[in-house]
Tab-separated table of C-alpha atoms in Angstrom:
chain	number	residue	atom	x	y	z
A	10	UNK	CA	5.118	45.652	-42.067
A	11	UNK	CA	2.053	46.134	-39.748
A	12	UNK	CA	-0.161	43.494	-42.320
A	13	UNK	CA	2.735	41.398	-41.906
A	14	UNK	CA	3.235	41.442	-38.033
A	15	UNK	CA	-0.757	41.036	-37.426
A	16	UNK	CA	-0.775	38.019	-39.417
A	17	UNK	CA	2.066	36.356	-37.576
A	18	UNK	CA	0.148	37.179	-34.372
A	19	UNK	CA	-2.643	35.648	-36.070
A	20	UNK	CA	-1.095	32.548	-36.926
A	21	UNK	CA	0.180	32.387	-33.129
A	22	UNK	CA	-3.406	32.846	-31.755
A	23	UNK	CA	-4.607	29.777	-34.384
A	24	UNK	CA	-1.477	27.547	-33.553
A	25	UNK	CA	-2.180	28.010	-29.703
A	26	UNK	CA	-5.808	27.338	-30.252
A	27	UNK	CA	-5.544	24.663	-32.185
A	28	UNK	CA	-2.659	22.443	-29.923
A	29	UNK	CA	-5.736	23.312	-26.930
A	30	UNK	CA	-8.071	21.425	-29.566
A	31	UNK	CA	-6.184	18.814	-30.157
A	32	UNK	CA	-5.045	18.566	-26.480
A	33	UNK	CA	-8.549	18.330	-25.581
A	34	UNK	CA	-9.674	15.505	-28.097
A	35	UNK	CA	-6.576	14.047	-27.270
A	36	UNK	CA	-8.105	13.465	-23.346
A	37	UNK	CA	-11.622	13.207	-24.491
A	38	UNK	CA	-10.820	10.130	-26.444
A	39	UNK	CA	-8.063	8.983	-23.280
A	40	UNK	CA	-10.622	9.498	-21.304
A	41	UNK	CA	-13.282	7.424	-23.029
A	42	UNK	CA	-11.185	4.834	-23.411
A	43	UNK	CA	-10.190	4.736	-19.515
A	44	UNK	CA	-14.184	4.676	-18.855
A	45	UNK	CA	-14.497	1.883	-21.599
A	46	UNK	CA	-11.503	-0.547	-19.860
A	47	UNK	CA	-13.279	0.039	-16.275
A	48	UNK	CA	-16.431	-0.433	-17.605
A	49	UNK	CA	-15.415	-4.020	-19.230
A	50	UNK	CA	-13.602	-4.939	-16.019
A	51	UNK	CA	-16.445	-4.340	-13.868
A	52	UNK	CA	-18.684	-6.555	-16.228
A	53	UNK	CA	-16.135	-9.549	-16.067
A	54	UNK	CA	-14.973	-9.399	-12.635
A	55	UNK	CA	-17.151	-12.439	-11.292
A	56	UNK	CA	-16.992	-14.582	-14.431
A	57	UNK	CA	-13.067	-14.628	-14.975
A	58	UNK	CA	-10.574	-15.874	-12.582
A	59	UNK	CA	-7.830	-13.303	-12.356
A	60	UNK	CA	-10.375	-10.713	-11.841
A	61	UNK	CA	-12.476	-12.614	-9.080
A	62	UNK	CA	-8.862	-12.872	-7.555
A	63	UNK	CA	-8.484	-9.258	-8.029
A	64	UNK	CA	-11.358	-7.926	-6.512
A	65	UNK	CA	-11.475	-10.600	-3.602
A	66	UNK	CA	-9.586	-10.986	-0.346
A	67	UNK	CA	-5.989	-9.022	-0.526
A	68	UNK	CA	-4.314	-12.648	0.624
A	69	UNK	CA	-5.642	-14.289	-2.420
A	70	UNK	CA	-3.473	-12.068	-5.000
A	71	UNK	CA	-1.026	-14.490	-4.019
A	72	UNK	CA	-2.981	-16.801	-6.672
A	73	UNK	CA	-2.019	-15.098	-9.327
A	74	UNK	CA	0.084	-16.565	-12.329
A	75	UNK	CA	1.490	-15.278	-15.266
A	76	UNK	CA	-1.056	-17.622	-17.130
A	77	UNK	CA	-4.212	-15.875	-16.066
A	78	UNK	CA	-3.077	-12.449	-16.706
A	79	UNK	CA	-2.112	-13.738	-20.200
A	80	UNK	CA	-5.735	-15.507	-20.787
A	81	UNK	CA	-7.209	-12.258	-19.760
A	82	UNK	CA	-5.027	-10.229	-21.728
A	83	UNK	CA	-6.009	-12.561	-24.800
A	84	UNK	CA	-9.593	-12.341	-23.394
A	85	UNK	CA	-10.034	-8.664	-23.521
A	86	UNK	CA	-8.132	-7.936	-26.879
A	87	UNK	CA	-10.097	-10.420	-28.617
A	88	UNK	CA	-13.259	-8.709	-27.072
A	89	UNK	CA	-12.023	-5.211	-27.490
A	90	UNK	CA	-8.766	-4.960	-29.575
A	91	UNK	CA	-8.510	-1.283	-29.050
A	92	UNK	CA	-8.260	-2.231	-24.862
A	93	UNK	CA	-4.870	-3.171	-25.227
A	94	UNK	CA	-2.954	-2.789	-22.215
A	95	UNK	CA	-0.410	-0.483	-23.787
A	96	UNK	CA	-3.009	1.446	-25.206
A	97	UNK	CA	-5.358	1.798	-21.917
A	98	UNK	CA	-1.701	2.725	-19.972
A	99	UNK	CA	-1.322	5.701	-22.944
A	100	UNK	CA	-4.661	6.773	-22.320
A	101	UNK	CA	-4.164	6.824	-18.649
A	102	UNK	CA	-0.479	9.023	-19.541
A	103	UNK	CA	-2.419	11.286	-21.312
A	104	UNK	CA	-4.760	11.660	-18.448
A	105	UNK	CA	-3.014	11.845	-15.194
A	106	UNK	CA	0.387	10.791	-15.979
A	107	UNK	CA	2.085	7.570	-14.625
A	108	UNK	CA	5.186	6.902	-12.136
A	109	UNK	CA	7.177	4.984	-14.583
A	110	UNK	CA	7.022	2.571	-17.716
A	111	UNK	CA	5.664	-0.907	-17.144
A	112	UNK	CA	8.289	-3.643	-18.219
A	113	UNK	CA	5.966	-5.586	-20.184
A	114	UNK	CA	1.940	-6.088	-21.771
A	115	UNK	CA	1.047	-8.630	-18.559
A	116	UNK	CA	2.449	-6.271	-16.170
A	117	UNK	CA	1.016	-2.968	-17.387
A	118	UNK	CA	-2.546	-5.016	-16.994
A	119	UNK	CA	-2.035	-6.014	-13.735
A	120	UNK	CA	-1.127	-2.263	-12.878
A	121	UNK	CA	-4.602	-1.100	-14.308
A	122	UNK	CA	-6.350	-3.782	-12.744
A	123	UNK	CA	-5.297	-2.883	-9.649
A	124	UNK	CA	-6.166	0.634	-10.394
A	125	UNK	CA	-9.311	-0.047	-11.084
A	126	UNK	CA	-10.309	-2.072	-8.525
A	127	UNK	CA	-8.650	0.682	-5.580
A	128	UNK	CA	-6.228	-1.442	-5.166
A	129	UNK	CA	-4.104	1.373	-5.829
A	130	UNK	CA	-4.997	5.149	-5.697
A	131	UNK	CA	-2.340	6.256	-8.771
A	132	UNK	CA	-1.276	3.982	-11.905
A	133	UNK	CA	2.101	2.655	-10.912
A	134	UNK	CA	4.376	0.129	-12.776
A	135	UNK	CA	3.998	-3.145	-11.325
A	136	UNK	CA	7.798	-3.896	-10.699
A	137	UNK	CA	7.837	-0.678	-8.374
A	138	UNK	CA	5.305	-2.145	-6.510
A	139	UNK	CA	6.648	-5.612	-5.820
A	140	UNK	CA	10.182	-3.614	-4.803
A	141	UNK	CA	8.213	-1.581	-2.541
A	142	UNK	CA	6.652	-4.540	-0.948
A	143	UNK	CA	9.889	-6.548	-1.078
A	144	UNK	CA	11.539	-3.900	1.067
A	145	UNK	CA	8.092	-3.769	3.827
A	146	UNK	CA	9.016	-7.896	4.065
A	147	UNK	CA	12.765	-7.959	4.035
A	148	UNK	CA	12.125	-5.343	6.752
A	149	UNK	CA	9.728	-7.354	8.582
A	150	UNK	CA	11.601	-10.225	8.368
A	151	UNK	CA	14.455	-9.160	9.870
A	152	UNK	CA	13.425	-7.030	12.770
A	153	UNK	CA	13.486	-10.245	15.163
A	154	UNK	CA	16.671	-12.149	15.274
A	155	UNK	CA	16.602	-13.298	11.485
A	156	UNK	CA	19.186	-11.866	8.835
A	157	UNK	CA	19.597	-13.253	5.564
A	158	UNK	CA	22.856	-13.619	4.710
A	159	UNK	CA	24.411	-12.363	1.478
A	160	UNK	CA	23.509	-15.342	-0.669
A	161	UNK	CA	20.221	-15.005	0.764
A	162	UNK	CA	19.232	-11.956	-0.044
A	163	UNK	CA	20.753	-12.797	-3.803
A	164	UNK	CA	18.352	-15.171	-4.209
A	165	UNK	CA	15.564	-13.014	-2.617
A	166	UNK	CA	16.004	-10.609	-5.315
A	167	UNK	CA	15.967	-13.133	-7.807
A	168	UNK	CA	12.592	-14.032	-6.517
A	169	UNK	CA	11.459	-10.642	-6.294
A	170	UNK	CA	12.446	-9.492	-10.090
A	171	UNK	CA	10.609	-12.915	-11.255
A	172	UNK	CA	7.614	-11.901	-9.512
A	173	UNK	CA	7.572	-7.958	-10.819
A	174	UNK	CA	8.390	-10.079	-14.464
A	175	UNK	CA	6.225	-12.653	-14.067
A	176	UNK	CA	3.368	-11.890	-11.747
A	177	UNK	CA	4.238	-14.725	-9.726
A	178	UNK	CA	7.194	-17.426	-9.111
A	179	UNK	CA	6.577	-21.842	-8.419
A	180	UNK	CA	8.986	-24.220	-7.278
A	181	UNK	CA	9.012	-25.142	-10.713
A	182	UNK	CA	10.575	-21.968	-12.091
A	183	UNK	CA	13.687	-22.630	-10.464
A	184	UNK	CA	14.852	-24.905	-12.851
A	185	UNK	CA	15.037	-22.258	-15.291
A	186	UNK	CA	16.863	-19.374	-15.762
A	187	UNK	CA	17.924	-17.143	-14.249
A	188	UNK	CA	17.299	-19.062	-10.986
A	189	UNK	CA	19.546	-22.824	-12.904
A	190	UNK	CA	22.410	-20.846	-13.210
A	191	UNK	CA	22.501	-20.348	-9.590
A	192	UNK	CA	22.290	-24.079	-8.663
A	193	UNK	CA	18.289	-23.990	-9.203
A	194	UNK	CA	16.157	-25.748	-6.479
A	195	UNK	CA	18.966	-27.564	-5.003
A	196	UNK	CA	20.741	-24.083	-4.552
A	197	UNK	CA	17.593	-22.733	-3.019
A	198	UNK	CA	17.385	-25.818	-0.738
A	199	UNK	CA	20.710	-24.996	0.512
A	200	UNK	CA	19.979	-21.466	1.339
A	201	UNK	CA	16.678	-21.728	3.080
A	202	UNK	CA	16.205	-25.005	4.161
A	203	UNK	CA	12.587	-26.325	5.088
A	204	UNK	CA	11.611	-23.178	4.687
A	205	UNK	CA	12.274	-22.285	1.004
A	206	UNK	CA	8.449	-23.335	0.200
A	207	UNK	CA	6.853	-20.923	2.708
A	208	UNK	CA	9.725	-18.494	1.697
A	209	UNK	CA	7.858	-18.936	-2.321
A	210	UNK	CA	4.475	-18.660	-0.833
A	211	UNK	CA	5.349	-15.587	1.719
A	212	UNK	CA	6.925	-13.637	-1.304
A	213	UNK	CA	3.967	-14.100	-3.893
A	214	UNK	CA	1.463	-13.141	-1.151
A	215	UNK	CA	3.554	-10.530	0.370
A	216	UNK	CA	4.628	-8.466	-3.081
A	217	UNK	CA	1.340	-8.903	-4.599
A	218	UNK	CA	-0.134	-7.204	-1.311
């Protein structure tokens, strides 16, 4: 009974030390391939244009479209397959945890981007950031004598999931969904006047911030 009791505290001590050795080489290899993503970023960042962008003045993150992040996303996996957005995110899980899942590949590479460059201190999912900023300008906005009405601040938040989608939102995209179902550009017209372009332009500067 003894034998049998000091193997089973045997196997215990082997199981525990084992999980620790595979937890270990688990963040060794996270943490390689964290170094390997920042190191490839900080190579690129004055030849490509989302990264200039990136790592230039905070108003000019209102440049970004959903077409550069894709070109650089194509860029980096056909350099280095294994930097996969998804993947690098895991790695960075595995490492020091994240606030969140990101909704897509694009937006998961913007969030490390902007990790990497101190843009921001944690990892965060990008759509938590563009609601955080949406708030700090629908705040801003109305502490004069502005309020957006109702139907305002519907189309606002149309804006603002396009952009934590999409990395950005044009003119252009309101002629498809979900923003056509609503009445489109004619809609938005309605709503905001001679000021619907600068509202655009205010909103991809302001939620990129």
């Amino acid at each position: 009974m003894r034998k049998v009791h000091e193997q089973l505290i045997d196997t215990i001590n082997i199981d525990k030390v084992t999980a620790s050795g595979w937890e270990k080489e688990s963040k060794d290899k996270a943490q390689e391939l964290v170094t390997t993503f920042a190191d490839w970023i900080a190579a690129h960042k004055d030849e490509i244009t989302a990264l200039q962008i990136f790592y230039g003045q905070p108003y000019r993150r209102r440049e970004l479209t959903y077409k550069m992040i894709r070109e650089l996303a194509d860029v980096i996996i056909a350099d280095k397959p294994f930097l996969a957005p998804l993947s690098v995110w895991h790695a960075y899980e595995v490492l020091e945890g994240a606030n969140g899942q990101p909704k897509n590949e694009l937006t998961a590479l913007v969030s490390l981007i902007r990790k990497v460059a101190g843009i921001d201190a944690a990892l965060i999912p990008y759509d938590k950031t563009v609601d955080k900023n949406f708030q700090d300008w629908v705040f801003r906005k109305q502490a004069g004598p502005l309020k957006f009405t109702e139907e305002q601040m519907k189309w606002l938040r149309m804006l603002k999931d396009h952009i934590a989608a999409s990395v950005s939102v044009a003119i252009d995209d309101l002629d498809y969904t979900p923003f056509v179902e609503d009445g489109g550009r004619g809609k938005m017209w309605q709503l905001f006047g001679n000021d619907m372009e600068s509202i655009i332009n205010e909103l991809n500067e302001a939620l990129a911030a």
